[in-house]
Short mmCIF file of C-alpha atoms and ligand atoms in Angstrom, two decimals:
data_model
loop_
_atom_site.label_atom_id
_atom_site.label_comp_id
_atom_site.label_asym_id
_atom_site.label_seq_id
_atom_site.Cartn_x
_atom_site.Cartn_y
_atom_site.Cartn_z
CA UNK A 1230 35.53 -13.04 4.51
CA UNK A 1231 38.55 -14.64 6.19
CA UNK A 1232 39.42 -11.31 8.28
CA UNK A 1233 36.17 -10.22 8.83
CA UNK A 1234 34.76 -13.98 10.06
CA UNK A 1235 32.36 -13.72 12.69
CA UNK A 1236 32.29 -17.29 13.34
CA UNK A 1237 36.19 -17.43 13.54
CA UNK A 1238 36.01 -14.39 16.17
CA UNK A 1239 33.67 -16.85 17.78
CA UNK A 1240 36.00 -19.38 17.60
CA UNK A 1241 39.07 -17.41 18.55
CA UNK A 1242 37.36 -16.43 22.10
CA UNK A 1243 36.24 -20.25 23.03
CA UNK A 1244 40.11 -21.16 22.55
CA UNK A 1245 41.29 -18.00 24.44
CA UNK A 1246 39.00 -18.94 27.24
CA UNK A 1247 40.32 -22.72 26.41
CA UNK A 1248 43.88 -21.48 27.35
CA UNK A 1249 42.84 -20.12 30.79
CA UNK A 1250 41.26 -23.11 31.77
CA UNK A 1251 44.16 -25.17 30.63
CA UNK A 1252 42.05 -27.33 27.88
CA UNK A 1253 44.52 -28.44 25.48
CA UNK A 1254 42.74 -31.07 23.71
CA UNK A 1255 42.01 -30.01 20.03
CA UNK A 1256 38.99 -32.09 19.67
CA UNK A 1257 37.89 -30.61 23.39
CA UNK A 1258 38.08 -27.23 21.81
CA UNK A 1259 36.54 -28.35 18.52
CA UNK A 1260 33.61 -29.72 20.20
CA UNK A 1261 33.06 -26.69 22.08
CA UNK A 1262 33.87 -24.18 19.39
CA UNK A 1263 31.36 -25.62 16.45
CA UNK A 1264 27.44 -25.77 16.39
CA UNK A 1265 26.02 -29.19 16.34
CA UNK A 1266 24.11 -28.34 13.28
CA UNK A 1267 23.26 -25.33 11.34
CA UNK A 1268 20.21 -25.90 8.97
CA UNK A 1269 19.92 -23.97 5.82
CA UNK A 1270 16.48 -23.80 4.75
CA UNK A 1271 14.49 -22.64 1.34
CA UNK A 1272 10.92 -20.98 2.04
CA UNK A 1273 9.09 -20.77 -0.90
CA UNK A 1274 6.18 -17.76 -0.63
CA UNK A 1275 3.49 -16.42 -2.80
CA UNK A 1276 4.20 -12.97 -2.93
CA UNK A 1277 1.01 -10.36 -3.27
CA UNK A 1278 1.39 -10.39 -7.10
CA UNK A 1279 0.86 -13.79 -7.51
CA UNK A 1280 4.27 -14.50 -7.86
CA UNK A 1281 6.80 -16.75 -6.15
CA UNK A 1282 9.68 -16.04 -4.27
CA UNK A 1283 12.51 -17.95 -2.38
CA UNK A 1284 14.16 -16.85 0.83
CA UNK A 1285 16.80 -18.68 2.65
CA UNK A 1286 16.33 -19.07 6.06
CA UNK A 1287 18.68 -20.46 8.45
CA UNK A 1288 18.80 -21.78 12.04
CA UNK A 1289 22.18 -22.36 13.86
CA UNK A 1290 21.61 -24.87 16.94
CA UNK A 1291 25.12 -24.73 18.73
CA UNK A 1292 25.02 -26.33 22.24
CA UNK A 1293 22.36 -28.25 23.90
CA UNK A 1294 24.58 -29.86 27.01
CA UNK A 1295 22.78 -27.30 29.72
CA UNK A 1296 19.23 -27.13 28.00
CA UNK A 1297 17.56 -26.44 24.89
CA UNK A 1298 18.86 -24.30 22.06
CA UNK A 1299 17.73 -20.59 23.18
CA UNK A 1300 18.12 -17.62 20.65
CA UNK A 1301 16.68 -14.90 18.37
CA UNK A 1302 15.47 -14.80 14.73
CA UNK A 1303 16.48 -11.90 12.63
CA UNK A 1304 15.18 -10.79 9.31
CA UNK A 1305 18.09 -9.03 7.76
CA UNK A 1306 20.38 -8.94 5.04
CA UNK A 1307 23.85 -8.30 6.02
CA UNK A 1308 26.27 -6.59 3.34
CA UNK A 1309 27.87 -9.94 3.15
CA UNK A 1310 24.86 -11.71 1.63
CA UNK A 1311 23.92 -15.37 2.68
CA UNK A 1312 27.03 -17.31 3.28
CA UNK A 1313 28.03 -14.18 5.57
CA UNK A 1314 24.31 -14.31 7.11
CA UNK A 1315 25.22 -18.20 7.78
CA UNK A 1316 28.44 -17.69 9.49
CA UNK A 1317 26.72 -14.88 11.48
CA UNK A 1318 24.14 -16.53 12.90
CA UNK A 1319 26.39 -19.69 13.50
CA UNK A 1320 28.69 -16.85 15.67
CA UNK A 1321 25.35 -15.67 17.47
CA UNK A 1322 24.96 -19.26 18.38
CA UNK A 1323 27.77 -19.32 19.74
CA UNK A 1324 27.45 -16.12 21.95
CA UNK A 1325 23.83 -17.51 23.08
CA UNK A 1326 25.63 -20.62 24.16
CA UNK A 1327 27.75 -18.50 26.35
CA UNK A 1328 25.12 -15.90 27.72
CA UNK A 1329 23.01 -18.74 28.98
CA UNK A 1330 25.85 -20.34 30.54
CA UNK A 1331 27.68 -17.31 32.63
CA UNK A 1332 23.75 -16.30 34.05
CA UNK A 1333 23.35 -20.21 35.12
CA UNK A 1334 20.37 -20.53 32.89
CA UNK A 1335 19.41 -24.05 31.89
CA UNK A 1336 19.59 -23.36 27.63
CA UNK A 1337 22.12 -23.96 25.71
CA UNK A 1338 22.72 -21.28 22.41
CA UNK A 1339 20.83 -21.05 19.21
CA UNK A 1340 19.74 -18.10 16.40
CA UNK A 1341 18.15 -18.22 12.85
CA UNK A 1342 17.98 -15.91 10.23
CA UNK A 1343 15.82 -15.14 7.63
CA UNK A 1344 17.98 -13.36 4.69
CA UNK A 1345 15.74 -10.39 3.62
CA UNK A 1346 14.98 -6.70 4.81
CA UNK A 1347 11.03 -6.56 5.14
CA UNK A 1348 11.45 -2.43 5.94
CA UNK A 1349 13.58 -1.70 3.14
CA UNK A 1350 11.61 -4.16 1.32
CA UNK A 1351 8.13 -3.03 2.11
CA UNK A 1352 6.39 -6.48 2.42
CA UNK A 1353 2.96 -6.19 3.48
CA UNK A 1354 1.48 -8.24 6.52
CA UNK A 1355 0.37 -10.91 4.85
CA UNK A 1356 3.90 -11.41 2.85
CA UNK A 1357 5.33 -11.08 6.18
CA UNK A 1358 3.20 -13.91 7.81
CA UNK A 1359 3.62 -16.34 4.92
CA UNK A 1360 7.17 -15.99 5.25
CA UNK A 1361 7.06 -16.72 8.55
CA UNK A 1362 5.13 -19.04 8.52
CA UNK A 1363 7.02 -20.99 5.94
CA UNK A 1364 10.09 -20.85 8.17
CA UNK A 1365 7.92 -21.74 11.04
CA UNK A 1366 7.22 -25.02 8.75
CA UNK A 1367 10.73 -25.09 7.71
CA UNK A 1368 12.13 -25.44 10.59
CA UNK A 1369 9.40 -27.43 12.59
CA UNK A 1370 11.15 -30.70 12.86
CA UNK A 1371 13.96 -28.94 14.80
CA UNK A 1372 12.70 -26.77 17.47
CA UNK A 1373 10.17 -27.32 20.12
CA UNK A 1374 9.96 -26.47 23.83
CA UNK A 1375 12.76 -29.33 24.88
CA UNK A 1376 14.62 -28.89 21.84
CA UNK A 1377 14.88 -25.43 20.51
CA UNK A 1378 13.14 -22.01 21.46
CA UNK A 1379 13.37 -19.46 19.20
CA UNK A 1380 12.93 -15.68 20.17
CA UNK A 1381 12.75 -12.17 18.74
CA UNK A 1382 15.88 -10.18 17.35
CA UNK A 1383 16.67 -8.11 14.61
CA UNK A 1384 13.49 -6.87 12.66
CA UNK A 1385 10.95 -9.45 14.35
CA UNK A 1386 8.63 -8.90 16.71
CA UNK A 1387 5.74 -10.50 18.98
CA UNK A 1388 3.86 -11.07 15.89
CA UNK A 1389 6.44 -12.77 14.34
CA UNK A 1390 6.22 -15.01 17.63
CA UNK A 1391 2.81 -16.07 17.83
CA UNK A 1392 2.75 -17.13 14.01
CA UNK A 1393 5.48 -19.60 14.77
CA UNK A 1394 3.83 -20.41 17.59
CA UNK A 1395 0.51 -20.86 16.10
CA UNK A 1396 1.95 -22.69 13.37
CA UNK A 1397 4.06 -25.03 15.43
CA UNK A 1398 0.86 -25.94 17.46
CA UNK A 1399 -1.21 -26.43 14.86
CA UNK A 1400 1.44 -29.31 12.54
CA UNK A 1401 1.25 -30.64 16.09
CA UNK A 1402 -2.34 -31.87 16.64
CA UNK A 1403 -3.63 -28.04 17.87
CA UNK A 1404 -1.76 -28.87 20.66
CA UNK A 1405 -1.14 -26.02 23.35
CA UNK A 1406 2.93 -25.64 22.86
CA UNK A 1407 2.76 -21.63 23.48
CA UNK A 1408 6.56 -23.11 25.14
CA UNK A 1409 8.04 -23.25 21.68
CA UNK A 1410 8.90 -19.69 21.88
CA UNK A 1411 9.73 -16.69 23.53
CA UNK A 1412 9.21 -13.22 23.42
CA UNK A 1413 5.13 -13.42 22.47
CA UNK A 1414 3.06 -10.63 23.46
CA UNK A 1415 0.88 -10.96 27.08
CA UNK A 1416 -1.66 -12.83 26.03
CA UNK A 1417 -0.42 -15.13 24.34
CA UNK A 1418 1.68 -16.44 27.05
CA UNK A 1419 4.53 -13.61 27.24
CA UNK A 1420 6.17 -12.77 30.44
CA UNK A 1421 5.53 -9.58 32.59
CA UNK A 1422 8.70 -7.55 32.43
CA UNK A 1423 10.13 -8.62 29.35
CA UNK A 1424 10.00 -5.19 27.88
CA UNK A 1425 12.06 -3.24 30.50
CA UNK A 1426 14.20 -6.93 31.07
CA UNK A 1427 18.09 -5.88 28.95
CA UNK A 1428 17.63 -2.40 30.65
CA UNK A 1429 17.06 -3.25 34.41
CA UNK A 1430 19.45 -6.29 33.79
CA UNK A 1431 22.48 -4.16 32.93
CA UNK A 1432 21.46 -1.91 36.04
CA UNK A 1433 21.42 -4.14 38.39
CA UNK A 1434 25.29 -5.22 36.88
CA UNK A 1435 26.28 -1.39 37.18
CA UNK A 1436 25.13 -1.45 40.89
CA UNK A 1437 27.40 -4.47 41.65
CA UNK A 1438 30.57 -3.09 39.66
CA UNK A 1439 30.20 0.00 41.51
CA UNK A 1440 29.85 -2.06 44.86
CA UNK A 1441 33.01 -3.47 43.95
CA UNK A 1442 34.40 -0.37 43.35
CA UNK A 1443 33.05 1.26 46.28
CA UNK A 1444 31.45 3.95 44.48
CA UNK A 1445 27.86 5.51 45.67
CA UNK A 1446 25.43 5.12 42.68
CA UNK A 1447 24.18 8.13 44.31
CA UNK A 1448 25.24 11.04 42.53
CA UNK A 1449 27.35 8.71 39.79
CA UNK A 1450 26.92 10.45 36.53
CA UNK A 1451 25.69 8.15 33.19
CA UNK A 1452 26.56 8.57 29.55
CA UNK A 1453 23.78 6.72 27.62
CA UNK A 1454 24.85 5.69 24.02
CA UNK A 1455 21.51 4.91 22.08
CA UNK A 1456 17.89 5.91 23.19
CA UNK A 1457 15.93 2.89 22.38
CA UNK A 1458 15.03 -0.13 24.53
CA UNK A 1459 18.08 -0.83 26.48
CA UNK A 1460 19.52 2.58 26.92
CA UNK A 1461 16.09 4.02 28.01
CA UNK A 1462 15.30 1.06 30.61
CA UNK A 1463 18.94 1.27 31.77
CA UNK A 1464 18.46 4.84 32.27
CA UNK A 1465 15.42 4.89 34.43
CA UNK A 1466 17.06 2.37 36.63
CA UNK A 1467 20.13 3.90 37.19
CA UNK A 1468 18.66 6.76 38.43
CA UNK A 1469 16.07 5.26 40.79
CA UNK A 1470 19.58 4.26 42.17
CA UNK A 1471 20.32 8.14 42.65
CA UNK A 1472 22.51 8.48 39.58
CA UNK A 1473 22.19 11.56 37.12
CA UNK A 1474 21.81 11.29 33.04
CA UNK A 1475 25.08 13.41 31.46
CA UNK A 1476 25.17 12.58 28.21
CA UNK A 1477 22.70 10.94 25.65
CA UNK A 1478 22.85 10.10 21.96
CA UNK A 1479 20.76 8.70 19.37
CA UNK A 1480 20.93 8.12 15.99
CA UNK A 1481 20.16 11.73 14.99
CA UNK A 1482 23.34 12.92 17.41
CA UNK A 1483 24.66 12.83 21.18
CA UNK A 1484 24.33 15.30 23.31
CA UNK A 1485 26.00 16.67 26.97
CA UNK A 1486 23.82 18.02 29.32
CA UNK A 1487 26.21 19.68 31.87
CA UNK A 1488 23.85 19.91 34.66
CA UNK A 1489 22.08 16.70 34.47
CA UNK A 1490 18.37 15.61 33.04
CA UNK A 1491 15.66 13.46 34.24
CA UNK A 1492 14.89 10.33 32.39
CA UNK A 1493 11.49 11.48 31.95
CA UNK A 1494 12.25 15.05 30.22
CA UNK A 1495 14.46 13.35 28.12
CA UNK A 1496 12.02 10.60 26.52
CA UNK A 1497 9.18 13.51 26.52
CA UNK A 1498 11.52 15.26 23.99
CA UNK A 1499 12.60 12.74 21.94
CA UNK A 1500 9.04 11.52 21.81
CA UNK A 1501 8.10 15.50 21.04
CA UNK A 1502 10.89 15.92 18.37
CA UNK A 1503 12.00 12.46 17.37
CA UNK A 1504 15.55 12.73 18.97
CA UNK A 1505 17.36 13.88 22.31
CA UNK A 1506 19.43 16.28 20.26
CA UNK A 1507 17.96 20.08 21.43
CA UNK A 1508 16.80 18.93 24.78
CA UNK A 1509 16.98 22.06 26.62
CA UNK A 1510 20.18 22.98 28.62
CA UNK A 1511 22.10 20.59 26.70
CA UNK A 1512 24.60 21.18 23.97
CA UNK A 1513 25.31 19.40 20.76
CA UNK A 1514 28.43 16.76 20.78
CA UNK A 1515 30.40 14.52 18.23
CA UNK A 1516 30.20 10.25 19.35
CA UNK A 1517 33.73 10.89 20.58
CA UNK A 1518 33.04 13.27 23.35
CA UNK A 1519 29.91 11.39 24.13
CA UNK A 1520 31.77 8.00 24.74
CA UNK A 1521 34.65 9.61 26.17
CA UNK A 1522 32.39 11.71 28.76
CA UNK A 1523 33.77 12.14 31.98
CA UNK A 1524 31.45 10.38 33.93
CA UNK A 1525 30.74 7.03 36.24
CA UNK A 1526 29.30 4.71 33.99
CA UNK A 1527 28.71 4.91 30.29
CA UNK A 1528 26.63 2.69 28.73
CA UNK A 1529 26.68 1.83 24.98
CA UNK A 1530 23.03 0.56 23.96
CA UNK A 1531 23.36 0.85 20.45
CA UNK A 1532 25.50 -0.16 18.46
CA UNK A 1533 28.39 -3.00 17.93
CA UNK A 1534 32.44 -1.68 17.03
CA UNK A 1535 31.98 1.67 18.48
CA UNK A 1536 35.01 1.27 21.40
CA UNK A 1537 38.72 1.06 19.69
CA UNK A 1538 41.86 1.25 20.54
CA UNK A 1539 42.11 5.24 20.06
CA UNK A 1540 38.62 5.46 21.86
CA UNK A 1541 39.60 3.40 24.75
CA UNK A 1542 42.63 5.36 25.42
CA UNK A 1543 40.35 8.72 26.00
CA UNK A 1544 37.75 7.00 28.09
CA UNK A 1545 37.33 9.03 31.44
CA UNK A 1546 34.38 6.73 33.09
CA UNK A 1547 34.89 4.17 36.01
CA UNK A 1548 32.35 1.63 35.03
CA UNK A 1549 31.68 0.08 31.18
CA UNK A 1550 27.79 -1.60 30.97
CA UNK A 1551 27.75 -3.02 27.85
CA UNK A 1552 23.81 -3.16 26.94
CA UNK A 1553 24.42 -3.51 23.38
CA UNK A 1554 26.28 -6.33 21.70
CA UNK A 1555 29.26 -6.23 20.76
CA UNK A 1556 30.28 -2.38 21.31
CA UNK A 1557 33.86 -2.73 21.99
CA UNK A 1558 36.60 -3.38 19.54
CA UNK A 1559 38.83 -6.88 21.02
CA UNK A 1560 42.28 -4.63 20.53
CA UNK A 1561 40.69 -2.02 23.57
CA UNK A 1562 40.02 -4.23 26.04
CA UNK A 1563 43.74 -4.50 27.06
CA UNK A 1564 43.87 -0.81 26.88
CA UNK A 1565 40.61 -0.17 29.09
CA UNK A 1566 41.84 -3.16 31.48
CA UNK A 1567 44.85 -1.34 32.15
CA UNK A 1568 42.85 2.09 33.03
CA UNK A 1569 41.53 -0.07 35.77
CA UNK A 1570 37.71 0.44 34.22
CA UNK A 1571 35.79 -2.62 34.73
CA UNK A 1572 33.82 -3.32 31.99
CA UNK A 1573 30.44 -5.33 32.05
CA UNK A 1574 30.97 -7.32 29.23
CA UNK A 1575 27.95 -8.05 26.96
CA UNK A 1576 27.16 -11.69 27.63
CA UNK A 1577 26.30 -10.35 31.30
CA UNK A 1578 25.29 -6.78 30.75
CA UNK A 1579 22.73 -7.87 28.54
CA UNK A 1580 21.29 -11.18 29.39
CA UNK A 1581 18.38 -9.82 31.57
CA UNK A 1582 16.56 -10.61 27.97
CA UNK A 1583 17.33 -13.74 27.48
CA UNK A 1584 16.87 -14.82 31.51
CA UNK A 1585 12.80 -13.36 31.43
CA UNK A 1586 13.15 -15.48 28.21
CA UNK A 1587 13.48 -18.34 30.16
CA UNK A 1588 11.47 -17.64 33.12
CA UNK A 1589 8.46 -16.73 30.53
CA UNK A 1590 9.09 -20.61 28.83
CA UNK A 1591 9.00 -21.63 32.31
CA UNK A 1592 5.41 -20.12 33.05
CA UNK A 1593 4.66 -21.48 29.43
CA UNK A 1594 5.76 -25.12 31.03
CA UNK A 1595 3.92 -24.90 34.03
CA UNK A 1596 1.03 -22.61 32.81
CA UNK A 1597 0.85 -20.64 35.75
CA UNK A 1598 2.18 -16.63 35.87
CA UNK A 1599 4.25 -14.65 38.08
CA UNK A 1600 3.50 -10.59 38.53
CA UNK A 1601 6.08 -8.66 37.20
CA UNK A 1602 7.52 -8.80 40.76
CA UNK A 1603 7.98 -11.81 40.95
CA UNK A 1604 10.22 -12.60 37.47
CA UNK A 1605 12.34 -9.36 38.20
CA UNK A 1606 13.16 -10.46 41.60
CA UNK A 1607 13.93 -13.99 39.86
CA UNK A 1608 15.88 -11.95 37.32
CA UNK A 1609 17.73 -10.13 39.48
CA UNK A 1610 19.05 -13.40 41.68
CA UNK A 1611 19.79 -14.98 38.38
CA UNK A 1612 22.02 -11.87 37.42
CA UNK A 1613 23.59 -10.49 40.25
CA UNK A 1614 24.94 -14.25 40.95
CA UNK A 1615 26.49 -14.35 37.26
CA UNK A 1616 28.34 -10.95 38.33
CA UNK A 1617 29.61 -11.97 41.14
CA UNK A 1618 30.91 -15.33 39.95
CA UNK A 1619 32.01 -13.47 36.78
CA UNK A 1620 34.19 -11.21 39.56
CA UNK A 1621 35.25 -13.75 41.21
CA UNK A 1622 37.09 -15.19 38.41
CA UNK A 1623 38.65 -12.13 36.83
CA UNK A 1624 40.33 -11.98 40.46
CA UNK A 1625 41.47 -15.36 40.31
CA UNK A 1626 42.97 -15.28 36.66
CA UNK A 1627 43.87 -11.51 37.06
CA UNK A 1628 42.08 -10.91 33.90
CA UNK A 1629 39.68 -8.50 32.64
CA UNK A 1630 35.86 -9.20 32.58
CA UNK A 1631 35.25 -9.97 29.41
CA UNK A 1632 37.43 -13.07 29.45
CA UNK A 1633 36.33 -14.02 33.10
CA UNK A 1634 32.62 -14.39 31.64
CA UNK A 1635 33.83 -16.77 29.04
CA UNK A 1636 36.08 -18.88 31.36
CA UNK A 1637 33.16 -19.20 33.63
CA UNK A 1638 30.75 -20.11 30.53
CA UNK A 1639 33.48 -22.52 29.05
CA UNK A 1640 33.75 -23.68 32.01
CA UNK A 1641 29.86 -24.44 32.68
CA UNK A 1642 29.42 -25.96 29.33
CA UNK A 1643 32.22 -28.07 29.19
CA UNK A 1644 31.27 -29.44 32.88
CA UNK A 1645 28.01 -30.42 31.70
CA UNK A 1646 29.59 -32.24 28.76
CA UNK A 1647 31.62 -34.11 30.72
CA UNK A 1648 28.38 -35.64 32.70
CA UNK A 1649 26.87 -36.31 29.50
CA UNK A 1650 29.74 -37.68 27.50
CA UNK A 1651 29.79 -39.09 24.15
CA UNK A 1652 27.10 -40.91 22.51
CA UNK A 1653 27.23 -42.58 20.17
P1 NAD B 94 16.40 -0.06 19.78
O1 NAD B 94 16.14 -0.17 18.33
O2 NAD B 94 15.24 0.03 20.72
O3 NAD B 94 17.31 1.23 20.05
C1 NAD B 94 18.50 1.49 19.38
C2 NAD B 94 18.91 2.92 19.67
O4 NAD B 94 20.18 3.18 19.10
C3 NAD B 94 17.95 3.96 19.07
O5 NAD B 94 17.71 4.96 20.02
C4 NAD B 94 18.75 4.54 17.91
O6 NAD B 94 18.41 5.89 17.65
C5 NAD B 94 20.15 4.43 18.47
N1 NAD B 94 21.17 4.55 17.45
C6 NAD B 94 21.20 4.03 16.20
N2 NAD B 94 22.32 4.41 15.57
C7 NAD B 94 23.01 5.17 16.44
C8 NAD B 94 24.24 5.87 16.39
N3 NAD B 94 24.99 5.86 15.28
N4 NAD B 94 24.65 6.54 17.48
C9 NAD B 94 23.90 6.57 18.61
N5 NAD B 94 22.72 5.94 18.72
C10 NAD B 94 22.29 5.27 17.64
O7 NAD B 94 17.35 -1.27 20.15
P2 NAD B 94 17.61 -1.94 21.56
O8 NAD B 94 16.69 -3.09 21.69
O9 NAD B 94 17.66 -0.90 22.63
O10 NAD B 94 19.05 -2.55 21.30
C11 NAD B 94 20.24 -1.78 21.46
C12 NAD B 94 21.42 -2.70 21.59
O11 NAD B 94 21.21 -3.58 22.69
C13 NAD B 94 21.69 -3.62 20.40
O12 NAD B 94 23.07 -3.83 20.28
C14 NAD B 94 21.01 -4.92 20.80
O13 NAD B 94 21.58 -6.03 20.13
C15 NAD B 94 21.33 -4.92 22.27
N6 NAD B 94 20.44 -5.80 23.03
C16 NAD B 94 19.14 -5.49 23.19
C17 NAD B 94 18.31 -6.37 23.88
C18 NAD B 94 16.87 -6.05 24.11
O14 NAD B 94 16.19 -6.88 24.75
N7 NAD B 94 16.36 -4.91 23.72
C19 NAD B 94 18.83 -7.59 24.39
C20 NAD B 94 20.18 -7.88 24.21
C21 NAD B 94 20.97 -6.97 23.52
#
């Protein structure tokens, strides 16, 4: 696994952003590098033919200094199998840690895992719910709404939500603790704007980089890499801004559309055909010419690893809005810095989730509900101010993005150690 460690990329970016801020204390760096615990847990289930069957189920709690544990649980099963799944999610703790810190957001970082496919495995709903259920129970003594809030990610949904939820409350005297967890559908205490939140969060970053670069979001031409949630919300967005759709892709293929399409046309296609590829006035393209577009701002909302060194070098776009996680290869970010192409890292791009996250425990807290209005405004402020201080930084290191977002994160998290201290 050694070369291919998540949690030792992890690692590797809290002691680069350790070097900029001039920490040289091992244990420092140790502290801020490793979760505080990762539980492994066993969740025994009685499958639909009377069997039983064991899943391991994990949950990586890595900071807590600036607020509760805040982050996802996936049901997957990485090629790597369950110790890769562990170091994973211990990684994606890591990277929650950091998100919640460069948007100013009182959480610290967290993620769990459940090791098993339930689409290539075909459970049925009521295998599903047992299994979640069980990890609910699993992992009851360790989250909570001051201690840990879970969320959706990979493969779980609002569903998934409101069985923890449900379960959680009810080991708890029935009480009404709907702020154990984020991500549950409207009525069951969910947030307005949630759904269009990683979308209109990386748009409203794209706005400021182009402020910075004095460029007019009017007429600024988009390549969209992915069609699903983020890409699609992104989309809309940018061009309420004035700025015209170029290039799309989705699983099925990417496509250039020379004269520009309308949001709208596009999703009423690949809602018609079940991808963008054939939209009208557009021609077919290979994920090469679709990243490497000559455009304003391209945003990859798909997939992780799909900017390298080779890609990097044939990028013609100004602005980078990373909406998915993970999308560019470490060895092209000195090549893309030096193109002068400011790049939204992830952390920031994306955390428009994970702030309505917090603003929907927040309503949970104080059970009282904002309009949609109202948390995307809150959003927006919450955002906009981890650009800018993101910015500011990059100018004051002269270095790229990416690394400014961390220093500032490091830099939050290790401040509010510092208060706290040791104990005991
Ligand atoms: P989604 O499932 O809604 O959409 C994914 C899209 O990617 C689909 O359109 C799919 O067709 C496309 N795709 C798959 N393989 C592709 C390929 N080889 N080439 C081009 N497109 C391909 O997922 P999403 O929620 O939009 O998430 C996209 C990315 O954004 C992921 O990296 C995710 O981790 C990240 N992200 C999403 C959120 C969120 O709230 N939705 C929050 C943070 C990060």
């Amino acid at each position: 696994m050694a070369g291919n460690d998540p949690f030792l990329n992890a690692t590797k970016q809290v002691n680069d952003a350790c070097d900029i801020l001039g920490i040289r204390d091992k244990g420092i760096r140790q502290y801020l590098a490793t979760p505080n615990r990762v539980a492994r847990v066993k969740i025994p289930v009685r499958m639909d033919n009377g069997k039983m069957r064991v899943f391991i189920g994990f949950r990586s709690q890595h900071n807590n200094d600036r607020g509760p544990y805040k982050g996802g649980i996936r049901y997957f099963d990485p090629e790597g199998g369950v110790e890769y799944m562990e170091r994973e999610v211990m990684a994606l703790s890591s990277w929650m840690t950091w998100k919640c810190a460069v948007v100013d957001v009182p959480l610290g970082g967290g993620k769990g895992a459940i090791f098993v496919n339930p689409k290539k495995e075909k459970l049925s709903a009521g295998e599903l719910e047992r299994l979640t259920r069980g990890f609910a129970y699993a992992i009851s003594e360790i989250i909570g709404p001051e201690k840990d809030i879970p969320a959706p990610d990979v493969y779980t949904t609002g569903r998934e939500m409101t069985q923890i939820m449900d379960t959680f409350s009810k080991m708890n005297n029935n009480r009404r603790l709907l702020g154990v967890i984020t991500g549950k559908p409207i009525p069951m205490g969910g947030s307005l704007a949630r759904n269009v939140a990683t979308g209109l969060g990386t748009a409203h970053c794209v706005r400021e980089a182009a402020r910075v670069l004095k460029i007019k979001m009017r007429g600024a031409t988009v390549a969209l890499q992915g069609f699903g949630n983020a890409a699609i919300f992104a989309g809309e967005y940018l061009e309420k801004q004035g700025a015209k759709i170029i290039a799309v892709s989705d699983s099925r293929g990417s496509i250039s559309i020379p004269r520009g399409a309308k949001m709208a046309k596009i999703e009423e296609w690949k809602q018609k055909k079940g991808t963008v590829v054939g939209l009208p006035g557009s021609k077919k393209i290979t994920t090469q010419d679709l990243l490497t577009t000559k455009c304003t701002i391209l945003i990859p909302a798909a997939l992780e690893n799909q900017i390298d060194k080779k890609i990097a070098a044939k990028l013609r776009c100004r602005i980078i809005g990373e909406a998915a996680n993970g999308p560019t290869l470490p060895d092209a970010d000195p090549v893309i810095y030096r193109k002068k192409i400011m790049v939204v890292p992830d952390i920031l791009a994306n955390s428009g989730g994970v702030c309505i996250s917090y603003l929907e425990w927040v309503q949970n807290n104080m059970g009282y509900y904002w309009t949609f209005d109202d948390v995307a405004s809150k959003m927006e402020a919450q955002i906009v101010r981890g650009f800018r201080d993101t910015h500011a930084l990059s100018k004051k290191h002269k270095i790229d993005m990416r690394k400014a977002a961390m220093v500032l994160a490091v830099g939050r998290v290790l401040e509010a150690f510092e208060h706290r201290g040791v104990w005991p």
